[in-house]
């Protein structure tokens, strides 16, 4: 792989991982990190420049998708919570499961 | 036998109470972010009715719907014209069973199904029976698989339809669809299969399986809830009497506006499932083995319900002897599990599927279904296994039956007195 393409792929990989870390949901976050890592590893030995370019374009589209979905799920996090008949302030719903927020793969 | 009935009370989670881990992928699945991304434009901006032929809103909606139809068809090896969008697998099952039986009712009055089918199939057959059809409910063997010779023997000259589900949602067994298809084709009987749990998880080809009707559910394959599909073969043509009358949409078989965003979501889910099938299958099998190995290596007297080989790995149904199922579910309250399927859990009866495979009454009550899917992590599986081991050991310590078993008493020889 040419050096310019290689550095482009590596920067795409790093950006995808950075964006994937921002998912509030534990399951989506771990899936995105794992899938991105496994997909880049599986295609690591590819030499054909056309195939590589196609995958890079697909990766950029997926990066945009991840950014949109991260923003979307963040927006759906803040809701009105009523408890005991009183209306509470806008707060985060309990979205963390038994694993802490920063404990990802 | 003295039995205490518990009811798991539902309560609203407090503001800082943690949510449980999700291990119930057979009940429903979370939507894949890629599916939601495909659906959103059609919920917001491209809101036209796909059946409007006169303006751009209709045209773009229709082209999205046809793309989705092709994506669903590609997953199962069908032609796009053979896919009908419905509101879910329950509607598809109803359409297939009632529709085919009623269409051919002048000449053929017999329908065959199995005892382990989904409630909607069994209920549709019950309605047909009240209309004067004769229904055969085939028993299954102890491993959950139908007996092929018995199946062949029960086909009569006036049989119109045979319905067998590909993968069972409670015990995860996979039926030998190719062989069943061969038998049905040779006898001239239509084969319907409820493939809601199978589509997107194992490779399915309607030509290889010789299937004439197939039900697909959206929310079992990481798609939206409220949409499904029915595959209806065109060569040789399968005729159905439609359940829902109206403007003749969906080849006249299912009238009503096709919900474009939901159909697009189903199509996206199917195309993602096709790409990810190999990866997901390896991962789910690895996690399921890990779970079962961990649990069975630490705990004795754990029985897996259903055949060990002919199964889908992601549905693990384990019976823990000498432990009550509801109390175990309450003890495992930080993991979202179920005992039996959602449609039977309203009553306190043990699941009819477990009864059909011949499980003992007490083992049927103490069964738990673990569902593993695309988004499950190793950490979740390890946590579930450890929690399960500690809670089962704790409950067994408290159980007088366990004490008696440890002393070597055979429980079946005890004569319980009435109080």
Short mmCIF file of C-alpha atoms in Angstrom, two decimals:
data_model
loop_
_atom_site.label_atom_id
_atom_site.label_comp_id
_atom_site.label_asym_id
_atom_site.label_seq_id
_atom_site.Cartn_x
_atom_site.Cartn_y
_atom_site.Cartn_z
CA UNK A 1 0.00 0.00 0.00
CA UNK A 2 1.31 3.46 -0.86
CA UNK A 3 2.40 5.55 2.10
CA UNK A 4 -0.23 8.26 1.55
CA UNK A 5 -3.05 5.70 1.42
CA UNK A 6 -1.64 3.91 4.46
CA UNK A 7 -1.60 7.05 6.57
CA UNK A 8 -5.13 7.87 5.36
CA UNK A 9 -6.34 4.45 6.45
CA UNK A 10 -4.64 4.75 9.82
CA UNK A 11 -6.13 8.17 10.46
CA UNK A 12 -9.57 6.89 9.43
CA UNK A 13 -9.18 4.00 11.87
CA UNK A 14 -8.20 6.32 14.70
CA UNK A 15 -11.09 8.69 13.99
CA UNK A 16 -13.57 5.81 13.92
CA UNK A 17 -12.34 4.54 17.26
CA UNK A 18 -12.50 8.02 18.80
CA UNK A 19 -16.07 8.54 17.63
CA UNK A 20 -17.15 5.03 18.69
CA UNK A 21 -15.98 5.74 22.24
CA UNK A 22 -18.62 8.44 22.48
CA UNK A 23 -21.68 6.13 22.34
CA UNK A 24 -23.55 6.44 25.65
CA UNK A 25 -24.91 2.89 25.39
CA UNK A 26 -22.50 0.21 26.63
CA UNK A 27 -23.63 -2.37 24.06
CA UNK A 28 -23.39 -0.04 21.04
CA UNK A 29 -20.05 1.36 22.21
CA UNK A 30 -18.41 -2.02 22.70
CA UNK A 31 -19.86 -3.34 19.44
CA UNK A 32 -18.65 -0.38 17.40
CA UNK A 33 -15.12 -0.53 18.86
CA UNK A 34 -14.89 -4.28 18.39
CA UNK A 35 -16.33 -4.31 14.87
CA UNK A 36 -14.16 -1.47 13.63
CA UNK A 37 -11.04 -3.12 15.03
CA UNK A 38 -11.91 -6.54 13.59
CA UNK A 39 -12.86 -5.12 10.18
CA UNK A 40 -9.59 -3.20 9.83
CA UNK A 41 -7.60 -6.23 10.97
CA UNK A 42 -9.37 -8.55 8.55
CA UNK A 43 -8.69 -6.27 5.59
CA UNK A 44 -5.14 -5.42 6.66
CA UNK A 45 -3.46 -7.52 3.99
CA UNK A 46 -5.33 -6.08 1.02
CA UNK A 47 -3.12 -4.79 -1.79
CA UNK A 48 -5.46 -3.97 -4.68
CA UNK A 49 -5.70 -0.14 -4.67
CA UNK A 50 -9.26 -0.10 -6.05
CA UNK A 51 -10.53 -2.44 -3.33
CA UNK A 52 -8.71 -0.41 -0.70
CA UNK A 53 -10.24 2.81 -2.01
CA UNK A 54 -13.72 1.30 -1.98
CA UNK A 55 -13.27 0.21 1.61
CA UNK A 56 -11.93 3.63 2.59
CA UNK A 57 -15.02 5.30 1.12
CA UNK A 58 -17.22 2.82 2.98
CA UNK A 59 -15.26 3.55 6.16
CA UNK A 60 -15.82 7.29 5.76
CA UNK A 61 -19.56 6.72 5.33
CA UNK A 62 -19.58 4.53 8.44
CA UNK A 63 -17.66 7.24 10.33
CA UNK A 64 -20.37 9.76 9.42
CA UNK A 65 -23.03 7.24 10.49
CA UNK A 66 -21.34 6.72 13.86
CA UNK A 67 -21.16 10.49 14.42
CA UNK A 68 -24.87 10.88 13.58
CA UNK A 69 -25.96 7.99 15.79
CA UNK A 70 -23.81 9.11 18.72
CA UNK A 71 -25.44 12.53 18.54
CA UNK A 72 -28.88 10.98 18.14
CA UNK A 73 -28.61 8.67 21.14
CA UNK A 74 -27.20 11.49 23.26
CA UNK A 75 -30.23 13.59 22.35
CA UNK A 76 -32.57 10.82 23.42
CA UNK A 77 -30.89 10.53 26.78
CA UNK A 78 -32.27 13.63 28.45
CA UNK A 79 -35.92 13.08 29.27
CA UNK A 80 -38.44 14.12 31.80
CA UNK A 81 -38.55 11.62 34.63
CA UNK A 82 -41.61 11.41 36.85
CA UNK A 83 -41.26 9.66 40.14
CA UNK A 84 -43.67 9.44 43.06
CA UNK A 85 -46.18 11.61 41.19
CA UNK A 86 -43.83 14.64 41.17
CA UNK A 87 -42.29 15.93 37.96
CA UNK A 88 -38.51 15.94 38.17
CA UNK A 89 -35.99 18.08 36.39
CA UNK A 90 -34.72 17.08 33.01
CA UNK A 91 -32.16 14.49 33.88
CA UNK A 92 -30.28 11.61 32.42
CA UNK A 93 -32.14 8.35 32.47
CA UNK A 94 -30.23 5.54 34.04
CA UNK A 95 -28.44 4.36 30.98
CA UNK A 96 -25.47 2.61 32.50
CA UNK A 97 -25.76 -1.04 33.16
CA UNK A 98 -23.71 -2.86 35.71
CA UNK A 99 -20.48 -1.98 33.97
CA UNK A 100 -19.15 1.53 34.54
CA UNK A 101 -19.28 4.07 31.76
CA UNK A 102 -15.57 4.15 30.95
CA UNK A 103 -15.06 0.44 31.13
CA UNK A 104 -15.03 -0.51 27.43
CA UNK A 105 -13.17 -3.01 25.36
CA UNK B 1 -45.74 -30.96 46.38
CA UNK B 2 -45.51 -27.78 48.42
CA UNK B 3 -44.81 -24.89 46.05
CA UNK B 4 -44.52 -21.15 46.68
CA UNK B 5 -45.59 -18.83 43.88
CA UNK B 6 -43.55 -15.64 43.47
CA UNK B 7 -44.36 -12.81 41.16
CA UNK B 8 -41.57 -10.57 39.94
CA UNK B 9 -42.97 -7.13 40.71
CA UNK B 10 -42.40 -4.46 38.16
CA UNK B 11 -41.10 -1.15 39.44
CA UNK B 12 -39.72 2.02 37.87
CA UNK B 13 -35.97 2.21 38.07
CA UNK B 14 -34.75 4.96 40.40
CA UNK B 15 -32.71 7.81 38.97
CA UNK B 16 -29.34 6.31 39.79
CA UNK B 17 -30.29 2.65 39.79
CA UNK B 18 -28.38 0.70 37.18
CA UNK B 19 -30.10 -1.03 34.30
CA UNK B 20 -29.77 -4.80 33.99
CA UNK B 21 -27.59 -6.48 31.36
CA UNK B 22 -29.60 -7.57 28.36
CA UNK B 23 -29.46 -11.32 27.77
CA UNK B 24 -32.89 -11.91 26.24
CA UNK B 25 -32.18 -11.67 22.51
CA UNK B 26 -34.96 -14.13 21.60
CA UNK B 27 -37.66 -11.87 23.03
CA UNK B 28 -36.49 -8.88 21.03
CA UNK B 29 -33.27 -7.26 19.90
CA UNK B 30 -32.01 -3.68 20.10
CA UNK B 31 -31.97 -1.89 16.76
CA UNK B 32 -28.61 -1.79 15.05
CA UNK B 33 -27.48 1.86 14.73
CA UNK B 34 -27.08 1.33 10.97
CA UNK B 35 -30.75 0.33 10.73
CA UNK B 36 -31.90 3.42 12.62
CA UNK B 37 -29.71 5.56 10.40
CA UNK B 38 -31.38 4.12 7.29
CA UNK B 39 -34.88 4.66 8.71
CA UNK B 40 -34.60 8.23 9.98
CA UNK B 41 -34.82 10.12 6.65
CA UNK B 42 -38.12 8.32 5.96
CA UNK B 43 -39.48 9.30 9.34
CA UNK B 44 -38.56 12.94 8.93
CA UNK B 45 -38.38 14.22 5.37
CA UNK B 46 -39.31 11.50 2.89
CA UNK B 47 -42.74 10.86 4.31
CA UNK B 48 -44.71 10.11 1.16
CA UNK B 49 -47.10 7.23 0.72
CA UNK B 50 -45.36 4.63 -1.45
CA UNK B 51 -48.61 3.89 -3.27
CA UNK B 52 -49.04 7.48 -4.50
CA UNK B 53 -48.23 7.31 -8.17
CA UNK B 54 -48.47 10.96 -9.09
CA UNK B 55 -45.74 12.86 -7.27
CA UNK B 56 -42.13 12.73 -6.13
CA UNK B 57 -43.02 11.99 -2.51
CA UNK B 58 -44.70 8.78 -3.63
CA UNK B 59 -42.00 7.85 -6.14
CA UNK B 60 -39.08 8.18 -3.72
CA UNK B 61 -41.00 6.32 -1.01
CA UNK B 62 -41.87 3.56 -3.42
CA UNK B 63 -38.29 3.18 -4.61
CA UNK B 64 -37.12 2.90 -0.99
CA UNK B 65 -39.77 0.24 -0.34
CA UNK B 66 -38.72 -1.73 -3.43
CA UNK B 67 -35.05 -1.54 -2.42
CA UNK B 68 -36.02 -2.91 0.99
CA UNK B 69 -38.02 -5.68 -0.65
CA UNK B 70 -34.98 -6.67 -2.71
CA UNK B 71 -32.76 -6.68 0.39
CA UNK B 72 -35.15 -9.02 2.21
CA UNK B 73 -35.42 -11.27 -0.85
CA UNK B 74 -31.63 -11.48 -1.27
CA UNK B 75 -31.22 -12.69 2.29
CA UNK B 76 -33.45 -15.72 1.77
CA UNK B 77 -32.70 -16.40 -1.89
CA UNK B 78 -36.11 -15.35 -3.17
CA UNK B 79 -37.44 -13.07 -5.89
CA UNK B 80 -38.51 -9.58 -4.71
CA UNK B 81 -41.99 -10.15 -6.10
CA UNK B 82 -42.42 -12.98 -3.61
CA UNK B 83 -42.02 -10.78 -0.50
CA UNK B 84 -45.07 -9.25 1.19
CA UNK B 85 -44.55 -6.72 3.98
CA UNK B 86 -46.71 -7.32 7.04
CA UNK B 87 -46.92 -6.04 10.59
CA UNK B 88 -44.78 -8.82 11.99
CA UNK B 89 -44.28 -12.55 12.09
CA UNK B 90 -47.57 -13.06 13.94
CA UNK B 91 -49.52 -11.52 11.06
CA UNK B 92 -47.42 -13.47 8.54
CA UNK B 93 -48.16 -16.73 10.35
CA UNK B 94 -51.86 -15.95 10.51
CA UNK B 95 -51.94 -15.04 6.80
CA UNK B 96 -50.07 -18.15 5.77
CA UNK B 97 -51.97 -20.69 7.82
CA UNK B 98 -55.49 -19.32 7.63
CA UNK B 99 -55.02 -18.04 4.08
CA UNK B 100 -53.78 -21.27 2.53
CA UNK B 101 -56.17 -23.49 4.47
CA UNK B 102 -59.20 -21.39 3.57
CA UNK B 103 -58.26 -21.05 -0.11
CA UNK B 104 -58.03 -24.79 -0.63
CA UNK B 105 -60.87 -25.68 1.72
CA UNK B 106 -63.17 -27.24 -0.86
CA UNK B 107 -60.74 -30.04 -1.64
CA UNK B 108 -58.32 -30.13 1.32
CA UNK B 109 -59.32 -30.01 4.95
CA UNK B 110 -56.23 -31.14 6.86
CA UNK B 111 -53.39 -29.09 8.33
CA UNK B 112 -50.34 -30.44 10.15
CA UNK B 113 -48.21 -28.56 12.64
CA UNK B 114 -46.01 -29.41 15.63
CA UNK B 115 -46.57 -29.06 19.35
CA UNK B 116 -43.61 -26.70 19.81
CA UNK B 117 -44.80 -23.98 17.46
CA UNK B 118 -45.26 -20.36 18.43
CA UNK B 119 -48.57 -19.47 20.07
CA UNK B 120 -49.82 -17.59 16.99
CA UNK B 121 -49.47 -20.72 14.84
CA UNK B 122 -51.19 -22.93 17.40
CA UNK B 123 -53.97 -20.41 17.89
CA UNK B 124 -54.52 -20.04 14.13
CA UNK B 125 -54.84 -23.81 13.91
CA UNK B 126 -57.33 -23.78 16.75
CA UNK B 127 -59.45 -21.23 14.87
CA UNK B 128 -59.28 -23.42 11.77
CA UNK B 129 -60.36 -26.41 13.83
CA UNK B 130 -63.43 -24.49 14.94
CA UNK B 131 -64.16 -23.81 11.25
CA UNK B 132 -64.23 -27.52 10.55
CA UNK B 133 -60.66 -28.31 9.50
CA UNK B 134 -58.88 -31.28 11.05
CA UNK B 135 -55.51 -30.44 12.56
CA UNK B 136 -52.69 -32.79 13.51
CA UNK B 137 -50.29 -31.55 16.18
CA UNK B 138 -47.15 -33.62 15.71
CA UNK B 139 -45.22 -34.52 18.86
CA UNK B 140 -41.49 -33.90 18.98
CA UNK B 141 -38.78 -36.19 20.26
CA UNK B 142 -36.99 -35.57 23.54
CA UNK B 143 -34.35 -33.50 21.75
CA UNK B 144 -36.99 -31.18 20.27
CA UNK B 145 -36.72 -32.38 16.66
CA UNK B 146 -39.73 -33.78 14.78
CA UNK B 147 -39.72 -37.43 13.81
CA UNK B 148 -39.54 -37.46 9.99
CA UNK B 149 -41.21 -40.85 9.63
CA UNK B 150 -44.10 -39.80 11.80
CA UNK B 151 -44.36 -36.58 9.80
CA UNK B 152 -44.49 -38.48 6.51
CA UNK B 153 -47.03 -40.92 7.89
CA UNK B 154 -49.38 -38.18 9.03
CA UNK B 155 -49.64 -36.58 5.59
CA UNK B 156 -53.04 -37.49 4.09
CA UNK B 157 -54.34 -36.96 0.56
CA UNK B 158 -56.37 -34.02 1.83
CA UNK B 159 -53.50 -32.22 3.58
CA UNK B 160 -53.04 -28.68 2.32
CA UNK B 161 -50.35 -27.26 4.63
CA UNK B 162 -47.54 -28.33 6.94
CA UNK B 163 -46.12 -25.75 9.32
CA UNK B 164 -42.82 -26.27 11.17
CA UNK B 165 -40.68 -23.52 12.68
CA UNK B 166 -37.05 -23.44 11.57
CA UNK B 167 -35.49 -22.48 14.91
CA UNK B 168 -37.49 -22.69 18.11
CA UNK B 169 -37.55 -19.51 20.14
CA UNK B 170 -37.49 -21.24 23.53
CA UNK B 171 -35.01 -24.07 23.23
CA UNK B 172 -33.16 -23.07 20.07
CA UNK B 173 -33.40 -26.37 18.17
CA UNK B 174 -33.06 -26.33 14.42
CA UNK B 175 -35.48 -28.57 12.51
CA UNK B 176 -34.24 -30.54 9.47
CA UNK B 177 -35.94 -28.24 6.96
CA UNK B 178 -34.31 -29.70 3.84
CA UNK B 179 -35.62 -33.19 4.59
CA UNK B 180 -39.05 -31.90 5.54
CA UNK B 181 -39.14 -29.85 2.34
CA UNK B 182 -38.25 -32.94 0.32
CA UNK B 183 -41.10 -34.90 1.90
CA UNK B 184 -43.63 -32.12 1.36
CA UNK B 185 -42.61 -31.54 -2.25
CA UNK B 186 -42.93 -35.23 -3.02
CA UNK B 187 -46.40 -35.41 -1.48
CA UNK B 188 -47.72 -32.15 -2.92
CA UNK B 189 -48.19 -30.39 0.41
CA UNK B 190 -47.32 -26.71 0.96
CA UNK B 191 -44.60 -26.12 3.54
CA UNK B 192 -44.80 -23.06 5.77
CA UNK B 193 -42.03 -22.21 8.18
CA UNK B 194 -41.89 -19.60 10.90
CA UNK B 195 -38.30 -18.47 10.39
CA UNK B 196 -38.46 -15.45 12.70
CA UNK B 197 -35.54 -16.64 14.84
CA UNK B 198 -33.59 -18.13 11.94
CA UNK B 199 -33.48 -15.42 9.29
CA UNK B 200 -30.20 -13.55 9.33
CA UNK B 201 -28.65 -15.96 11.80
CA UNK B 202 -28.21 -19.12 9.75
CA UNK B 203 -27.97 -19.27 5.94
CA UNK B 204 -31.44 -19.76 4.50
CA UNK B 205 -32.33 -20.48 0.91
CA UNK B 206 -35.98 -21.06 0.07
CA UNK B 207 -35.09 -23.08 -3.02
CA UNK B 208 -32.79 -25.47 -1.11
CA UNK B 209 -35.24 -25.82 1.73
CA UNK B 210 -38.17 -26.27 -0.72
CA UNK B 211 -40.22 -23.91 1.40
CA UNK B 212 -43.39 -22.35 0.01
CA UNK B 213 -44.18 -19.81 2.73
CA UNK B 214 -41.84 -18.21 5.25
CA UNK B 215 -42.50 -15.72 8.05
CA UNK B 216 -39.90 -13.08 8.87
CA UNK B 217 -39.87 -10.79 11.89
CA UNK B 218 -38.17 -7.40 11.97
CA UNK B 219 -37.41 -7.03 15.64
CA UNK B 220 -35.60 -10.39 15.93
CA UNK B 221 -32.85 -9.36 13.50
CA UNK B 222 -31.94 -5.96 14.97
CA UNK B 223 -34.63 -4.18 12.98
CA UNK B 224 -37.65 -2.13 14.01
CA UNK B 225 -40.66 -3.49 15.86
CA UNK B 226 -43.98 -3.57 14.04
CA UNK B 227 -42.81 -4.91 10.70
CA UNK B 228 -42.26 -8.32 9.22
CA UNK B 229 -42.55 -10.09 5.91
CA UNK B 230 -44.12 -13.16 4.38
CA UNK B 231 -42.42 -15.01 1.56
CA UNK B 232 -45.02 -16.51 -0.80
CA UNK B 233 -43.67 -18.71 -3.57
CA UNK B 234 -44.65 -17.89 -7.15
CA UNK B 235 -43.29 -20.97 -8.94
CA UNK B 236 -45.22 -23.20 -8.26
CA UNK B 237 -47.79 -20.61 -7.26
CA UNK B 238 -49.15 -20.64 -3.71
CA UNK B 239 -52.60 -19.10 -3.44
CA UNK B 240 -53.80 -17.42 -0.26
CA UNK B 241 -57.09 -16.03 0.83
CA UNK B 242 -56.17 -12.55 2.10
CA UNK B 243 -56.83 -11.74 5.73
CA UNK B 244 -56.88 -8.00 5.30
CA UNK B 245 -59.07 -6.52 2.54
CA UNK B 246 -58.68 -3.12 1.00
CA UNK B 247 -57.01 -1.39 -1.91
CA UNK B 248 -55.15 -4.42 -3.21
CA UNK B 249 -51.63 -3.42 -2.16
CA UNK B 250 -48.92 -6.09 -1.83
CA UNK B 251 -50.29 -8.24 -4.66
CA UNK B 252 -53.77 -8.11 -3.10
CA UNK B 253 -52.61 -10.36 -0.28
CA UNK B 254 -52.16 -7.65 2.34
CA UNK B 255 -53.94 -4.39 1.71
CA UNK B 256 -52.90 -1.28 3.54
CA UNK B 257 -50.18 1.34 3.18
CA UNK B 258 -46.77 -0.20 3.55
CA UNK B 259 -44.97 1.69 6.36
CA UNK B 260 -41.96 2.93 4.40
CA UNK B 261 -39.65 3.70 7.35
CA UNK B 262 -40.32 0.31 8.91
CA UNK B 263 -39.90 -1.51 5.60
CA UNK B 264 -36.64 0.36 4.97
CA UNK B 265 -35.52 -0.65 8.46
CA UNK B 266 -36.35 -4.29 7.79
CA UNK B 267 -34.47 -4.18 4.50
CA UNK B 268 -31.43 -2.57 6.10
CA UNK B 269 -31.51 -5.13 8.92
CA UNK B 270 -31.60 -7.96 6.39
CA UNK B 271 -28.73 -6.61 4.33
CA UNK B 272 -26.61 -6.00 7.45
CA UNK B 273 -27.44 -9.53 8.64
CA UNK B 274 -26.27 -10.94 5.33
CA UNK B 275 -22.92 -9.14 5.60
CA UNK B 276 -22.41 -9.90 9.28
CA UNK B 277 -23.74 -13.47 9.38
CA UNK B 278 -20.36 -15.20 9.45
CA UNK B 279 -18.84 -12.82 12.00
CA UNK B 280 -21.90 -12.92 14.27
CA UNK B 281 -22.22 -16.67 14.05
CA UNK B 282 -18.63 -17.25 15.16
CA UNK B 283 -18.92 -14.76 17.96
CA UNK B 284 -22.28 -15.98 19.26
CA UNK B 285 -21.13 -19.62 19.20
CA UNK B 286 -17.97 -18.70 21.08
CA UNK B 287 -19.91 -16.77 23.74
CA UNK B 288 -22.56 -19.47 24.13
CA UNK B 289 -19.90 -22.15 24.60
CA UNK B 290 -18.17 -19.94 27.11
CA UNK B 291 -21.39 -19.48 29.09
CA UNK B 292 -22.36 -23.14 29.09
CA UNK B 293 -18.81 -24.31 29.90
CA UNK B 294 -18.51 -21.91 32.83
CA UNK B 295 -21.86 -22.88 34.30
CA UNK B 296 -21.66 -26.63 33.83
CA UNK B 297 -18.09 -26.86 35.07
CA UNK B 298 -19.00 -25.32 38.44
CA UNK B 299 -22.57 -26.55 38.94
CA UNK B 300 -23.78 -30.14 38.88
CA UNK B 301 -27.28 -31.16 37.76
CA UNK B 302 -27.67 -28.60 34.97
CA UNK B 303 -29.56 -29.85 31.92
CA UNK B 304 -29.60 -28.19 28.52
CA UNK B 305 -33.04 -28.47 26.94
CA UNK B 306 -33.02 -29.37 23.27
CA UNK B 307 -30.57 -31.13 21.02
CA UNK B 308 -26.95 -30.24 21.65
CA UNK B 309 -25.86 -30.34 17.99
CA UNK B 310 -28.89 -29.31 15.93
CA UNK B 311 -29.36 -25.90 17.44
CA UNK B 312 -28.77 -22.24 17.10
CA UNK B 313 -26.00 -21.42 19.57
CA UNK B 314 -27.42 -18.11 20.73
CA UNK B 315 -30.48 -19.58 22.46
CA UNK B 316 -29.39 -21.50 25.55
CA UNK B 317 -32.14 -23.00 27.70
CA UNK B 318 -30.83 -24.53 30.91
CA UNK B 319 -32.73 -26.30 33.67
CA UNK B 320 -31.22 -26.11 37.14
CA UNK B 321 -32.43 -29.05 39.22
CA UNK B 322 -33.69 -28.44 42.76
CA UNK B 323 -34.01 -24.68 42.19
CA UNK B 324 -37.22 -22.80 41.47
CA UNK B 325 -37.11 -20.79 38.22
CA UNK B 326 -38.86 -17.63 39.40
CA UNK B 327 -36.71 -17.37 42.52
CA UNK B 328 -33.60 -17.76 40.38
CA UNK B 329 -34.80 -15.03 38.02
CA UNK B 330 -35.42 -12.74 40.99
CA UNK B 331 -31.97 -13.54 42.36
CA UNK B 332 -30.47 -12.70 38.95
CA UNK B 333 -32.25 -9.37 38.85
CA UNK B 334 -29.32 -7.49 37.36
CA UNK B 335 -29.47 -9.64 34.22
CA UNK B 336 -32.50 -9.45 31.94
CA UNK B 337 -33.43 -13.09 31.37
CA UNK B 338 -36.59 -15.03 30.86
CA UNK B 339 -37.84 -18.45 31.70
CA UNK B 340 -39.74 -19.64 28.68
CA UNK B 341 -41.03 -17.25 26.05
CA UNK B 342 -42.68 -13.89 26.57
CA UNK B 343 -45.99 -15.17 25.28
CA UNK B 344 -46.28 -17.84 27.94
CA UNK B 345 -44.85 -15.99 30.89
CA UNK B 346 -48.12 -14.26 31.79
CA UNK B 347 -49.37 -17.45 33.40
CA UNK B 348 -47.63 -19.50 36.02
CA UNK B 349 -47.72 -22.64 33.91
CA UNK B 350 -44.41 -24.04 32.73
CA UNK B 351 -43.78 -23.60 29.04
CA UNK B 352 -45.67 -25.94 26.70
CA UNK B 353 -42.51 -26.36 24.62
CA UNK B 354 -40.68 -27.90 27.56
CA UNK B 355 -43.68 -30.08 28.27
CA UNK B 356 -43.69 -31.23 24.62
CA UNK B 357 -40.06 -32.33 24.81
CA UNK B 358 -40.93 -34.37 27.88
CA UNK B 359 -39.12 -32.46 30.62
CA UNK B 360 -40.17 -33.37 34.14
CA UNK B 361 -42.55 -30.97 35.83
CA UNK B 362 -39.98 -29.72 38.36
CA UNK B 363 -37.24 -29.24 35.76
CA UNK B 364 -39.67 -27.38 33.50
CA UNK B 365 -40.32 -24.91 36.31
CA UNK B 366 -36.62 -24.31 36.90
CA UNK B 367 -35.56 -23.49 33.35
CA UNK B 368 -33.95 -20.24 32.28
CA UNK B 369 -33.38 -19.05 28.72
CA UNK B 370 -30.16 -17.12 28.03
CA UNK B 371 -30.20 -15.19 24.77
CA UNK B 372 -26.92 -14.12 23.22
CA UNK B 373 -26.72 -11.80 20.25
CA UNK B 374 -24.64 -9.42 18.19
CA UNK B 375 -24.11 -6.90 20.97
CA UNK B 376 -23.26 -9.28 23.83
CA UNK B 377 -19.77 -8.91 25.28
CA UNK B 378 -17.49 -11.42 27.02
CA UNK B 379 -17.74 -9.36 30.21
CA UNK B 380 -21.54 -9.70 30.22
CA UNK B 381 -21.36 -13.45 29.66
CA UNK B 382 -18.76 -13.88 32.43
CA UNK B 383 -20.80 -11.78 34.84
CA UNK B 384 -23.97 -13.73 34.06
CA UNK B 385 -22.22 -17.07 34.50
CA UNK B 386 -20.68 -16.10 37.85
CA UNK B 387 -23.89 -14.61 39.17
CA UNK B 388 -25.78 -17.72 38.06
CA UNK B 389 -23.31 -20.03 39.79
CA UNK B 390 -23.38 -18.14 43.11
CA UNK B 391 -27.16 -17.73 43.15
CA UNK B 392 -27.91 -21.33 42.20
CA UNK B 393 -25.50 -22.58 44.89
CA UNK B 394 -27.11 -20.26 47.44
CA UNK B 395 -30.63 -21.36 46.54
CA UNK B 396 -29.62 -24.99 46.61
CA UNK B 397 -28.13 -24.55 50.10
CA UNK B 398 -31.54 -23.35 51.24
CA UNK B 399 -33.43 -26.13 49.48
CA UNK B 400 -34.53 -29.16 51.54
CA UNK B 401 -34.73 -31.22 48.34
CA UNK B 402 -31.03 -30.61 47.70
CA UNK B 403 -30.24 -31.78 51.24
CA UNK B 404 -32.15 -34.97 50.67
CA UNK B 405 -30.40 -35.57 47.36
CA UNK B 406 -27.01 -35.03 49.00
CA UNK B 407 -27.92 -37.68 51.57
CA UNK B 408 -28.60 -40.05 48.72
CA UNK B 409 -32.40 -40.21 48.90
CA UNK B 410 -34.10 -40.84 45.57
CA UNK B 411 -36.72 -38.09 45.25
CA UNK B 412 -38.93 -40.10 42.94
CA UNK B 413 -39.43 -42.78 45.60
CA UNK B 414 -40.83 -40.37 48.19
CA UNK B 415 -44.53 -40.50 48.95
CA UNK B 416 -45.64 -36.96 49.70
CA UNK B 417 -48.60 -36.75 52.07
CA UNK B 418 -51.53 -34.41 51.57
CA UNK B 419 -52.03 -31.71 54.21
#
